Every structure is written in structure tokens, then in C-alpha cells.
Amino acid sequence: DIVMTQSPLSLSVTPGEPASISCRSSQSLLDTFGRNYLDWYLQKPGQSPQLLIYWGSYRASGVPDRFSASGSGTDFTLKISRVEAEDVGVYFCMQSLQILYTFGQGTKLEIK
Amino acid sequence: QVQLVQSGAEVKRPGASVRVSCKASGYTFIDYYIHWLRQAPTQGFQWMGWINPANGETHYGQNFQGRVTMARDTSISTVYMELSGLRSDDTAVYYCARVLPYNDGNSNDLWGQGTLVTVSS
């Protein structure tokens, strides 16, 4: 199984300030067509997860452009350029390259 | 409205079975695979398996093989997940999620609201 490791596990950010979350996989998530099968999701308090990023860096429909992501192979980063109050929740990465999809532990973002 | 609506919370005894339903609406049911995942209290997500609503083909995660069964009823655009031999560590929120095709991202772009299953004697 591919092991996904996120850091940090918690983050406290002042509104308007940036935030960054790292996700590392135990194996490369790059397929033969050059696409990274790495997603980022946000689970807001009391809600189901919502897709933010797919293929490592592509924003899902309706996701604000303050969210961006980068990385390839085994190292990936999610960035929020200016955190807003509505961004609180748990962010987690998920690999979908191998059929047994696996997840990072989650990073809890709170507002200072 | 594009959505997945799951059945309500369940409380079960150890050793029992539970069936959770997931009704799709607002899109063509047979065009997208459905994943089942679960989130145990204070733990991360665990992928359980998928079902292809077009033909009923399934694939189960190794940790659940022999205990999980997924099925679908195309007449009512609903998929089902049944877990047997329940144990206390099966207590979790169970989610269904739509899967984008591999060439469109292979991501879970639409999630049900979750179903809490509590296993307790």
C-alpha cells in the first residue's frame, strides 16, 4: 500500500496570511502519461469532504483561486495564498494511482 | 440537483450486519463508479471498495474482503454497501462518493452526507 504522510498535522493562521501543507507519498504517484494522481480535499466541520485539487495541481470546479497546489512524484504541497475564516477544517491528501486508495492523516486548519 | 443521499444512522450489535444505501440524483447514474469509504472517530479515511453501477462489477479492499458486499439497483439509482460480522472498531461514518473517470482525474468529486454506524453491545 502507498503510505501518505502529511505535515503539519495542525495549523493556526491569521486571516489574510498564507498557509502551506505538505503531503509525501511512499511511492511515485506519476502515471505513464505524466499525471500525478494526488488529490486534496477539505472537510469542513460537520460536513462531507469536498474536492479541491486533482492531478496534483488542477483546481476543481468552483474552488477559489487562493488555493493552489504543486508537486510531482512523491512530494506535493497545497497552498492558500490568503486564509479566510471559511477555510477552517481538515485538509487531507489522497492518492488514486493504486486501486487501494490511501489518505494522509489530515491537517487541521484553525483561525487565530 | 446533483447529489448523493445516504440512509440514516444505524446502531448494531457486534456480529450483526448493516446495509447503507446511497441514492444518486441529478446525473446519469451508470456513468460513474461509486466508492465506499469510512472515517472512524478521530482517525483518517479508509477506502473500502468500488462498484460500477453500469454492470454491478465490484472491487473490494483487502481489509474488507469477505465481509463487505456492494450492490446496485439501477431502477432507483441507488447503490448499497453491506458490512457483516460487525465489530466495535467498525464504528465509523460511512461515505459513498462518485468517482471521476481515470482520464478526468479519478477523484471523488461528489460525496454523500455520511452515515454513522455505531457498533455496541
PDB file of N, CA and C in Angstrom, chain B residues 5 16 48 51-52 63 66-67 84 94 117 119:
ATOM      1  N   VAL B   5     -27.483  10.907  -1.659  1.00  0.00           N
ATOM      2  CA  VAL B   5     -28.166  10.956  -0.372  1.00  0.00           C
ATOM      3  C   VAL B   5     -28.124   9.566   0.252  1.00  0.00           C
ATOM      4  N   ALA B  16     -23.468  -8.468  14.027  1.00  0.00           N
ATOM      5  CA  ALA B  16     -24.580  -8.194  13.118  1.00  0.00           C
ATOM      6  C   ALA B  16     -24.062  -7.661  11.787  1.00  0.00           C
ATOM      7  N   MET B  48     -12.874   1.465   1.060  1.00  0.00           N
ATOM      8  CA  MET B  48     -13.440   0.131   1.230  1.00  0.00           C
ATOM      9  C   MET B  48     -13.595  -0.623  -0.079  1.00  0.00           C
ATOM     10  N   ILE B  51     -17.924   0.141  -6.813  1.00  0.00           N
ATOM     11  CA  ILE B  51     -18.894  -0.559  -7.621  1.00  0.00           C
ATOM     12  C   ILE B  51     -19.116   0.219  -8.896  1.00  0.00           C
ATOM     13  N   ASN B  52     -19.239  -0.493  -9.990  1.00  0.00           N
ATOM     14  CA  ASN B  52     -19.577   0.107 -11.274  1.00  0.00           C
ATOM     15  C   ASN B  52     -21.092  -0.027 -11.447  1.00  0.00           C
ATOM     16  N   ASN B  63      -8.725  -5.311   3.209  1.00  0.00           N
ATOM     17  CA  ASN B  63      -9.116  -5.310   4.616  1.00  0.00           C
ATOM     18  C   ASN B  63     -10.582  -5.666   4.830  1.00  0.00           C
ATOM     19  N   GLY B  66     -14.536 -10.470   2.071  1.00  0.00           N
ATOM     20  CA  GLY B  66     -15.198 -11.495   2.861  1.00  0.00           C
ATOM     21  C   GLY B  66     -16.251 -10.941   3.797  1.00  0.00           C
ATOM     22  N   ARG B  67     -16.199  -9.629   4.043  1.00  0.00           N
ATOM     23  CA  ARG B  67     -17.175  -9.020   4.959  1.00  0.00           C
ATOM     24  C   ARG B  67     -18.051  -7.980   4.287  1.00  0.00           C
ATOM     25  N   SER B  84     -20.738  -7.138   7.101  1.00  0.00           N
ATOM     26  CA  SER B  84     -21.165  -8.179   8.035  1.00  0.00           C
ATOM     27  C   SER B  84     -20.116  -8.405   9.122  1.00  0.00           C
ATOM     28  N   TYR B  94     -19.697   6.224   7.400  1.00  0.00           N
ATOM     29  CA  TYR B  94     -19.517   5.603   6.098  1.00  0.00           C
ATOM     30  C   TYR B  94     -20.001   6.558   5.017  1.00  0.00           C
ATOM     31  N   VAL B 117     -22.451   4.608  11.635  1.00  0.00           N
ATOM     32  CA  VAL B 117     -22.766   3.259  12.078  1.00  0.00           C
ATOM     33  C   VAL B 117     -22.061   3.039  13.413  1.00  0.00           C
ATOM     34  N   VAL B 119     -21.369   0.409  16.481  1.00  0.00           N
ATOM     35  CA  VAL B 119     -21.412  -0.995  16.871  1.00  0.00           C
ATOM     36  C   VAL B 119     -21.170  -1.069  18.368  1.00  0.00           C
TER      37      VAL B 119
END
